[in-house]
Coordinates of C-alpha atoms in Angstrom, one line a residue:
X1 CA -6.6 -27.8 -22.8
X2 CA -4.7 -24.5 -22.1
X3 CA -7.2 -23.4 -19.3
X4 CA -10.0 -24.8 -17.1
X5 CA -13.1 -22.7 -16.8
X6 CA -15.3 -22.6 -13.2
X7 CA -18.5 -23.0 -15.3
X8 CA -16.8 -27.0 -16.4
X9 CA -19.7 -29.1 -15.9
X10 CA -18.1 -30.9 -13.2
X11 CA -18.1 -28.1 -11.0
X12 CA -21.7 -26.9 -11.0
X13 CA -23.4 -28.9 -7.9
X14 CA -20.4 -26.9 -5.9
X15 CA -21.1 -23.2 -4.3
X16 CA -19.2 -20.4 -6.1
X17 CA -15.8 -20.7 -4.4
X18 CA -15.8 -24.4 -4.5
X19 CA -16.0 -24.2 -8.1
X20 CA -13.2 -22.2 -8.7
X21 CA -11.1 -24.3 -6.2
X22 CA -11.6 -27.3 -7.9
X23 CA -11.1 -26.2 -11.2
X24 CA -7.5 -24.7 -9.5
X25 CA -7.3 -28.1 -8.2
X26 CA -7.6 -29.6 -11.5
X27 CA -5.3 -27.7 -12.9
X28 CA -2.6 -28.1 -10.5
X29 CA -2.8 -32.4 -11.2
X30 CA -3.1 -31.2 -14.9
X31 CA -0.3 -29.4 -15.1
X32 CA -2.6 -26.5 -16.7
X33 CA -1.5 -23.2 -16.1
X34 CA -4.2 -20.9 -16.2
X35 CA -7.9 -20.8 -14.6
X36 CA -10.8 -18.8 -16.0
X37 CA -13.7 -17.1 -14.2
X38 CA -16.2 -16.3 -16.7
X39 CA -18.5 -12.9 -16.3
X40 CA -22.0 -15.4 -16.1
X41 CA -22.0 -18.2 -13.5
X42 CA -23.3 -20.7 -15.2
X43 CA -24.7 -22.6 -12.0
X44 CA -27.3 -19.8 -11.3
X45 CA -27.0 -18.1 -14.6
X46 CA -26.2 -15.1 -12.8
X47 CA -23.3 -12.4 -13.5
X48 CA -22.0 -12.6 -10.2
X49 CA -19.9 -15.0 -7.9
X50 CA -20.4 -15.2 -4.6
X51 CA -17.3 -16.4 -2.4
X52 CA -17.7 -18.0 1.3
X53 CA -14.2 -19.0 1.8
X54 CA -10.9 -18.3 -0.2
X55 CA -9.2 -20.2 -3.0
X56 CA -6.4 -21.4 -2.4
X57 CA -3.5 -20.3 -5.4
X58 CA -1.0 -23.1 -5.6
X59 CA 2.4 -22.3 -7.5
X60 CA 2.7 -22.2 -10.9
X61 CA -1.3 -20.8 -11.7
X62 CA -3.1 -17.6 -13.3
X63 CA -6.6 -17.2 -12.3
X64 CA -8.0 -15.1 -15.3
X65 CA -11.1 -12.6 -13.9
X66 CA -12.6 -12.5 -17.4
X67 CA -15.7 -9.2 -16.8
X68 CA -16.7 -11.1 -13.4
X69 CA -18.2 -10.0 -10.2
X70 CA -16.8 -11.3 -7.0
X71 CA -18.4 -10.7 -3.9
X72 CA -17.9 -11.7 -0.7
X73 CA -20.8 -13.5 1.0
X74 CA -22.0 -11.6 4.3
X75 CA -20.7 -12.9 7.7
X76 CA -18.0 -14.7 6.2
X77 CA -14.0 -14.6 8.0
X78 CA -11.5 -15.2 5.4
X79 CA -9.7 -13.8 2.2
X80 CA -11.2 -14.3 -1.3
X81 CA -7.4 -14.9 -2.6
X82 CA -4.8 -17.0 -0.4
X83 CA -1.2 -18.8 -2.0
X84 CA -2.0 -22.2 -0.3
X85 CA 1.5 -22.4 1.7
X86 CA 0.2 -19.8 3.8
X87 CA -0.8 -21.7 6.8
X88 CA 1.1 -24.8 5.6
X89 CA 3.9 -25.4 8.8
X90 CA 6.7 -25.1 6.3
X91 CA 5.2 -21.7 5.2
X92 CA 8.2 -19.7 6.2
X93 CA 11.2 -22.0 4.7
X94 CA 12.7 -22.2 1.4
X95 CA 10.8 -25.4 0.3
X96 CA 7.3 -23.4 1.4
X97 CA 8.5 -20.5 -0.9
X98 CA 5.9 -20.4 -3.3
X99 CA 6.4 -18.7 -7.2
X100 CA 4.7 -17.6 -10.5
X101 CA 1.5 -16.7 -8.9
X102 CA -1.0 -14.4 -11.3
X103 CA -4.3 -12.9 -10.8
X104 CA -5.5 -10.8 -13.6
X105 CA -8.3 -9.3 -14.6
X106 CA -10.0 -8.9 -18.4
X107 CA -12.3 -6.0 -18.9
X108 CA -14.4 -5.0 -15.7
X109 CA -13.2 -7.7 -13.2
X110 CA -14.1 -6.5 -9.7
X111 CA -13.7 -8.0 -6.0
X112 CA -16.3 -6.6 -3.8
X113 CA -15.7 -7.1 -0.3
X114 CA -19.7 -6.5 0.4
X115 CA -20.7 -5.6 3.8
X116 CA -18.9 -5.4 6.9
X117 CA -18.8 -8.1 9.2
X118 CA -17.6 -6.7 12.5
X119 CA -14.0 -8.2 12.2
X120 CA -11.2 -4.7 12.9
X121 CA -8.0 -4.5 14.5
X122 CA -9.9 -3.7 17.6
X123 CA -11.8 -7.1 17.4
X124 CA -8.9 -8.8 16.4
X125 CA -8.5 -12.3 18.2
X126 CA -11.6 -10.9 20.7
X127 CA -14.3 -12.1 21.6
X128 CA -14.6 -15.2 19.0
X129 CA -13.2 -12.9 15.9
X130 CA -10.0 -14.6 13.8
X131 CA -6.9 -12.4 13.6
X132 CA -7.7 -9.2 11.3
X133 CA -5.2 -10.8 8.0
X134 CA -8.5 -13.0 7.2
X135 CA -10.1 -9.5 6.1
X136 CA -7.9 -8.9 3.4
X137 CA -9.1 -9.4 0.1
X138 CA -5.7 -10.7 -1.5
X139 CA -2.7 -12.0 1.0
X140 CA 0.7 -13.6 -0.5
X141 CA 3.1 -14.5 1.6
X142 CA 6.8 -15.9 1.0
X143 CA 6.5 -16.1 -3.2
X144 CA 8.2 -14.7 -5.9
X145 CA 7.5 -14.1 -9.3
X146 CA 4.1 -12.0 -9.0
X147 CA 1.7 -10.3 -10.8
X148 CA -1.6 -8.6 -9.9
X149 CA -3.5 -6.9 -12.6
X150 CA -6.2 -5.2 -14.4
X151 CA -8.5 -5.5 -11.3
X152 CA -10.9 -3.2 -9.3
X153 CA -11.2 -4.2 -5.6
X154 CA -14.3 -2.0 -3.8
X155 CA -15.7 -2.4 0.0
X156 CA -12.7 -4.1 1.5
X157 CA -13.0 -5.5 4.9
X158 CA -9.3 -4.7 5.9
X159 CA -6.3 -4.1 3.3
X160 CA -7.4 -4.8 -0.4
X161 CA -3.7 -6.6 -1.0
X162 CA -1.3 -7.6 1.4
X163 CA 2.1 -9.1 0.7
X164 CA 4.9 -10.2 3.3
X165 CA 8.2 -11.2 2.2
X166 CA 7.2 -11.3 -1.8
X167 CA 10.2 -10.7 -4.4
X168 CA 9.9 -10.1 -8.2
X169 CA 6.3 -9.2 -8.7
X170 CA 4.8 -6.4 -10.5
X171 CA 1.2 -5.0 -9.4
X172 CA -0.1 -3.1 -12.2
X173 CA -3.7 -1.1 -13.4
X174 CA -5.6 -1.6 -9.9
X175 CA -8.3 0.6 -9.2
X176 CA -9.7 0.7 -5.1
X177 CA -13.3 1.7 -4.7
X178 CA -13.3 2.0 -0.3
X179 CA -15.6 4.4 1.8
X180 CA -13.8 4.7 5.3
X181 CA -16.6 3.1 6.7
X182 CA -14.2 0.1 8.2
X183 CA -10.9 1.2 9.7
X184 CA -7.8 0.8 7.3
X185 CA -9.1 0.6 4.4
X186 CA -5.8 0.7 2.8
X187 CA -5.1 -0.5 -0.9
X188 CA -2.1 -1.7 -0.9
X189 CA 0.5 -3.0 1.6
X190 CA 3.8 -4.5 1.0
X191 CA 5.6 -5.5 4.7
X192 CA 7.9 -6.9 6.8
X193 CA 10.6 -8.7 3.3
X194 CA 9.7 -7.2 0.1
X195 CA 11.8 -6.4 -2.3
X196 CA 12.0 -5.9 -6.2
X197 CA 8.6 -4.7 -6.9
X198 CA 7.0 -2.6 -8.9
X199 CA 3.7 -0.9 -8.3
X200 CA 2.3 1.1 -11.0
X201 CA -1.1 2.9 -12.1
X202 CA -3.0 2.6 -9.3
X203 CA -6.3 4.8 -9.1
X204 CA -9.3 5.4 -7.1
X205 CA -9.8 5.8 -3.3
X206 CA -8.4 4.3 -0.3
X207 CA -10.2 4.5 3.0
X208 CA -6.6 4.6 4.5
X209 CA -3.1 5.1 2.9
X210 CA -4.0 3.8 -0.7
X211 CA -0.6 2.7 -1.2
X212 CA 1.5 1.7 2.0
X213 CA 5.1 0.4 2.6
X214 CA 4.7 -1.2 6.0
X215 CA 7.9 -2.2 8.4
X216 CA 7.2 -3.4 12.0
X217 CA 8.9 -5.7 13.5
X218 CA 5.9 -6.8 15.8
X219 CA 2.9 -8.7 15.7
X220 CA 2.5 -11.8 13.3
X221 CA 5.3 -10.3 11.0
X222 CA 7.7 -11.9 13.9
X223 CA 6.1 -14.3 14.9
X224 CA 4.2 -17.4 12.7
X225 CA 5.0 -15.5 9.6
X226 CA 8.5 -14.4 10.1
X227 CA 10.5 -15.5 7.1
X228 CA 14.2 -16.3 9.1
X229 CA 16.2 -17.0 5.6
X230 CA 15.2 -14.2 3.7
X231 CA 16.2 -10.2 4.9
X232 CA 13.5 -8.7 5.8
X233 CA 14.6 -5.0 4.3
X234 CA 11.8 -3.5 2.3
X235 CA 14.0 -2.2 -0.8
X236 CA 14.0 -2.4 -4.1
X237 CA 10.5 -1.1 -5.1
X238 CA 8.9 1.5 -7.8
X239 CA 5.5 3.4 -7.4
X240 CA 4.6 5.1 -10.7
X241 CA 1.2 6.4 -11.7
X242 CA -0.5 6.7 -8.8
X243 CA -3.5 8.7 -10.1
X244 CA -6.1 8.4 -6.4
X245 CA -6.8 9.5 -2.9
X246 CA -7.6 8.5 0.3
X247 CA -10.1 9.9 2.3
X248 CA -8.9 11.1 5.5
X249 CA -5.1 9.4 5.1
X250 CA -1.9 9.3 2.8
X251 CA -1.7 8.1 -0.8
X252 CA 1.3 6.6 -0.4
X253 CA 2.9 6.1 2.7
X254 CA 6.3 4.8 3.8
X255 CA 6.8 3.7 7.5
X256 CA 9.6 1.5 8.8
X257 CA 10.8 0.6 12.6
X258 CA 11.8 -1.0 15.0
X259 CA 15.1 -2.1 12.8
X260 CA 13.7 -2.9 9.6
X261 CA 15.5 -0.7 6.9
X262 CA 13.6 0.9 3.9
X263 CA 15.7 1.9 1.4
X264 CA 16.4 2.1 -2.6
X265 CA 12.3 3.2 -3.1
X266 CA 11.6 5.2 -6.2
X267 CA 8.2 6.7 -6.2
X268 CA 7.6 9.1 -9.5
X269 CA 4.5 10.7 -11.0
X270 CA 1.8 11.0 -7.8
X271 CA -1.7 12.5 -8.8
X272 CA -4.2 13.7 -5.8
X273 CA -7.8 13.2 -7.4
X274 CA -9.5 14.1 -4.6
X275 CA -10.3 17.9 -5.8
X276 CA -10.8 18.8 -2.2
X277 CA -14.3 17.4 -2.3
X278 CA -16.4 17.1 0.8
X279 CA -15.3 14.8 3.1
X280 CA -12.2 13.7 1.0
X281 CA -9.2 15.6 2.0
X282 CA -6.0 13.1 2.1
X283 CA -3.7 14.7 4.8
X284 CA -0.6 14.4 2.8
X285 CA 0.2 12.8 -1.1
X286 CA 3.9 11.4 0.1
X287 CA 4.5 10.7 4.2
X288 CA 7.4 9.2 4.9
X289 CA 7.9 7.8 8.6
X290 CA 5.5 8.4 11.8
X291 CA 6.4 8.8 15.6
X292 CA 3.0 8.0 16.3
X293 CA 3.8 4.3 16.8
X294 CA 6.4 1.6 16.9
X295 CA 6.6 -1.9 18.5
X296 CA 10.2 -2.0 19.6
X297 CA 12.1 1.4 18.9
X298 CA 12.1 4.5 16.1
X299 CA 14.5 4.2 13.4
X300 CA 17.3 5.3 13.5
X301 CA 19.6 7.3 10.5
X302 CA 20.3 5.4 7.6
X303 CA 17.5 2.8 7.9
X304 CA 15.3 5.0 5.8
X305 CA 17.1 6.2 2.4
X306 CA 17.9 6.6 -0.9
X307 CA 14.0 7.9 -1.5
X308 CA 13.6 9.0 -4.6
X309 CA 9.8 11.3 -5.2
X310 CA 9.4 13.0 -8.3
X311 CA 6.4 14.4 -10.0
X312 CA 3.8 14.9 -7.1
X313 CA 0.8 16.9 -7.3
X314 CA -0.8 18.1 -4.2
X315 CA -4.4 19.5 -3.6
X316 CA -5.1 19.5 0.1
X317 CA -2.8 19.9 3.1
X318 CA 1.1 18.4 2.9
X319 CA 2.4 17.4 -0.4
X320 CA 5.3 15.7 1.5
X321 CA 5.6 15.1 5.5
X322 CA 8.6 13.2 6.9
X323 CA 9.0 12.6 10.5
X324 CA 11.8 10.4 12.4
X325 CA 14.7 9.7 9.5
X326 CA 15.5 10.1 6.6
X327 CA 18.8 10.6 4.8
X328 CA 20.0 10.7 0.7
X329 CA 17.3 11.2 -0.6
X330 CA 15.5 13.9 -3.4
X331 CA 12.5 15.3 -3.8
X332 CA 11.8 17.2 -7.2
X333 CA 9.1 18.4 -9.3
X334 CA 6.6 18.8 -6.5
X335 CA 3.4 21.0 -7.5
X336 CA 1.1 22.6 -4.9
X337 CA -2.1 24.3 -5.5
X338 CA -6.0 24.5 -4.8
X339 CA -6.3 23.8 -1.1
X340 CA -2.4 22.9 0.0
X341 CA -0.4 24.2 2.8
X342 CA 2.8 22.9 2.3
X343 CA 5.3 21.3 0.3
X344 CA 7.4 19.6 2.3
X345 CA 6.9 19.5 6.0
X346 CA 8.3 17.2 9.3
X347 CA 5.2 18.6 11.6
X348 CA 1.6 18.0 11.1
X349 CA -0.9 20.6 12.1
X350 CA -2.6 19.4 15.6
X351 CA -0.9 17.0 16.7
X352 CA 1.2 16.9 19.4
X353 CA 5.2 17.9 19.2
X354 CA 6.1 14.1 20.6
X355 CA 5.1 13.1 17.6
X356 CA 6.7 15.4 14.9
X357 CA 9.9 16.0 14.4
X358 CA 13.0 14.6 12.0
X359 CA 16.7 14.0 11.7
X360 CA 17.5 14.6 8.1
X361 CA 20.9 14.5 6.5
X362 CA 21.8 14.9 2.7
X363 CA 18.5 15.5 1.2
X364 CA 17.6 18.0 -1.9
X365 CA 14.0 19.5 -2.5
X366 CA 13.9 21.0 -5.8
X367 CA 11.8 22.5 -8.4
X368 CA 8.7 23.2 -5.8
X369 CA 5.5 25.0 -7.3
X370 CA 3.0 26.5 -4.9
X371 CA 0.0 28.4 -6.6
X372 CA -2.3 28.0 -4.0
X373 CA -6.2 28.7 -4.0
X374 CA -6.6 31.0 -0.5
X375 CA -3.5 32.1 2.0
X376 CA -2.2 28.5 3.4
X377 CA -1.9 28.6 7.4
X378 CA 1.3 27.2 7.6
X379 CA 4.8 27.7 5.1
X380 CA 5.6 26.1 2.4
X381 CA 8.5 24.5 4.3
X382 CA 8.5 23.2 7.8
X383 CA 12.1 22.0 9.6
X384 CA 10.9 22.0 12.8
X385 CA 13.1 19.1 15.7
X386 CA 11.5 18.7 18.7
X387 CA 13.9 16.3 20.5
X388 CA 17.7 15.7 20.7
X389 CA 17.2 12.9 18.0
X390 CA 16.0 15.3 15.9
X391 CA 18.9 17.4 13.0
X392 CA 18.9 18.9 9.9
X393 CA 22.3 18.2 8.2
X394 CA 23.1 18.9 4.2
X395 CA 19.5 19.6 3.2
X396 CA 19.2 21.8 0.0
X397 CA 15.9 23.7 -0.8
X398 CA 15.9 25.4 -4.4
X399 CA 14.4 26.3 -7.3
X400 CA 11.0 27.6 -5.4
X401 CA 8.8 29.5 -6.8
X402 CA 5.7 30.9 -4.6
X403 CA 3.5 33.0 -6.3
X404 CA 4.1 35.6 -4.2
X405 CA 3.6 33.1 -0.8
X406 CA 5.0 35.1 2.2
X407 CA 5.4 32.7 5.0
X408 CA 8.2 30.2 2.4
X409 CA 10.4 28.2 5.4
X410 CA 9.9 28.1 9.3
X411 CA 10.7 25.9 11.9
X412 CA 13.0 26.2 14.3
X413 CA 15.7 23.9 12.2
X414 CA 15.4 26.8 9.4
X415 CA 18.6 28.0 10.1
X416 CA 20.6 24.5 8.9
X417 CA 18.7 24.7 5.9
X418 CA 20.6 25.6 2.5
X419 CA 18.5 27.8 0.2
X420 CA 18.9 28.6 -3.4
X421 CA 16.6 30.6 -5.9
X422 CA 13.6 30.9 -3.9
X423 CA 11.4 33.4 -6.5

């Protein structure tokens, strides 16, 4: 056999999820590769699968969504995909390293995280609740050799994927279906060790940053699931296609501190599809960095470069904002219209100053469009510092052109600013 299916015969006195475990179980002392979850449960003749606890992905497997619906069962604490290492007490060494993991979808495979079930980061180890990681609908953790694919996640109860330390993997034609009606409702989130990834056409709606590079050193990322023989750099990584939005956040988001560098990131071709609808207003398509919060200390210059964003298209507020560092880096293509207010920008309108701000050195922001709907009420470019950590140093602004735009760069770091062609 070249696959086992959930619906085997063998399987069908077991719930939902212990079907597809044991068919993964049986492929694993097989040898068999690949596991199939048909579109029509054949124990309740249904076309839907209900999950009450995660399966388990051992090394070497591809779980084949084939036109299924998974939901989560109500009430329920725990992931609908785990890799089994994960709370193995080798997890974090080299012989827990797990590899050639594959979820995919065929056709109209979706993972619906159903209904809430009272498990945030505020309840997080309160009160009875498990830590908040068992609300994520897929979480990997020290593998290589990835893919996720060809899959619609809706209603997740925390982050839809979320992978720490991961190398070599490839997430690809993911749509997010979230509401903002659970706190961080982001897509996707690679953390603390990942490297060599490639993240590309991604669509729909985050309820938070749809696409997030996360690096903190704090919290379970240095603790249980600190990786100590890998380097826990986030590097490496390309974001194209990226045709969504996010409700009230980012669509893709960089943030890195408390020493954990960010570097060698290309992001190209980012599409806000929000259309300033009611109640759907992303604050920015690109933000890079955020003073607003960091376990041990900011970063510091040189832990966050060598960005690379091309091809952005902006509809409401920031098209980029950057805030603590950033240094070698470009910015081109960037178009602005309907309801923006900015290209490029290192404050955010009301907030406070403590929490603005940048040190940027030997940047370039070129070929800028900004055809706006009505007058913006703020620039096209902000350079504002509002500390002594915050410079401007070999930062190039050209090729601009306004459409007649009167208020083009402000900011009280305006004046270290280089200018060229500004039409």
């Amino acid at each position: 056999m070249d696959y086992i299916s959930a619906n085997d015969e063998r399987f069908l006195s077991l719930s939902d999820s212990d079907a597809v475990t044991a068919a993964v179980k049986v492929a694993k002392d097989n040898d068999i590769l690949r596991v199939v979850i048909p579109r029509v449960n054949k124990r309740t003749n249904r076309a839907e699968w209900i999950f009450d606890k995660a399966v388990l992905l051992p090394s070497n497997i591809e779980i084949v969504l084939d036109n299924c619906y998974i939901r989560q069962a109500d009430g329920i604490f725990d992931n609908v995909f785990r890799n089994e290492n994960f709370y193995d007490k080798n997890s974090c060494e080299k012989d827990g390293e797990q590899h050639n993991i594959v979820i995919r979808g065929v056709g109209n495979a979706v993972i619906d995280g159903g209904n809430p079930n009272g498990l945030t980061e505020k309840t997080s180890e309160k009160d009875g609740y498990p830590h908040i990681r068992w609300n994520n609908t897929i979480l990997l953790h020290n593998i290589r050799e990835f893919t996720i694919e060809n899959i619609t996640i809706k209603n997740q109860r925390w982050w839809g994927i979320n992978l720490i330390f991961a190398r070599n993997g490839r997430l690809s034609n993911i749509k997010f279906d979230a509401k903002n009606n659970i706190p961080n409702q982001d897509g996707i989130d690679l953390r603390v060790g990942c490297t060599d990834i490639i993240i590309e056409n991604i669509c729909g709606q985050g309820g938070d940053d749809l696409v997030a590079l996360s690096g903190f050193k704090g919290g379970d990322c240095i603790k249980e699931l600190y990786v100590p023989w890998r380097k826990d750099d986030i590097c490496n990584i390309i974001i194209k296609n990226i045709m969504g939005t996010s409700v009230r956040h980012a669509i893709v988001a960089l943030r890195n501190q408390d020493g954990i560098k960010l570097h060698d990131i290309t992001i190209d071709s980012v599409c806000d599809t929000s259309h300033n609808e009611n109640g759907n207003n992303p604050y920015a398509a690109i933000r890079i960095g955020n003073k607003a919060y960091a376990n041990k200390r900011f970063s510091i210059l040189g832990e966050t470069a060598r960005i690379f964003v091309s091809n952005v298209h902006s509809y409401n507020q920031y098209a980029v904002m950057v805030n603590v560092t950033l240094t070698d880096s470009v910015f081109k293509n960037i178009y602005c219209s309907k309801k923006s207010w900015s290209a490029f920008s290192t404050k955010r309108c009301n907030l406070s100053p403590e929490v603005q701000g940048a040190k940027i050195h030997n940047t370039v922001i070129e070929n800028v469009f900004f055809d706006v709907e009505e007058k913006s009420p703020d620039s096209i470019f902000n350079f504002f510092y509002y500390d002594e950590k915050d410079a401007f140093k070999n930062v190039i602004v050209r090729n601009v052109f306004t459409n007649g735009c009167e208020n083009v760069i402000e900011g009280n770091g305006k004046d270290c600013i280089i200018t060229e062609n500004i039409f």
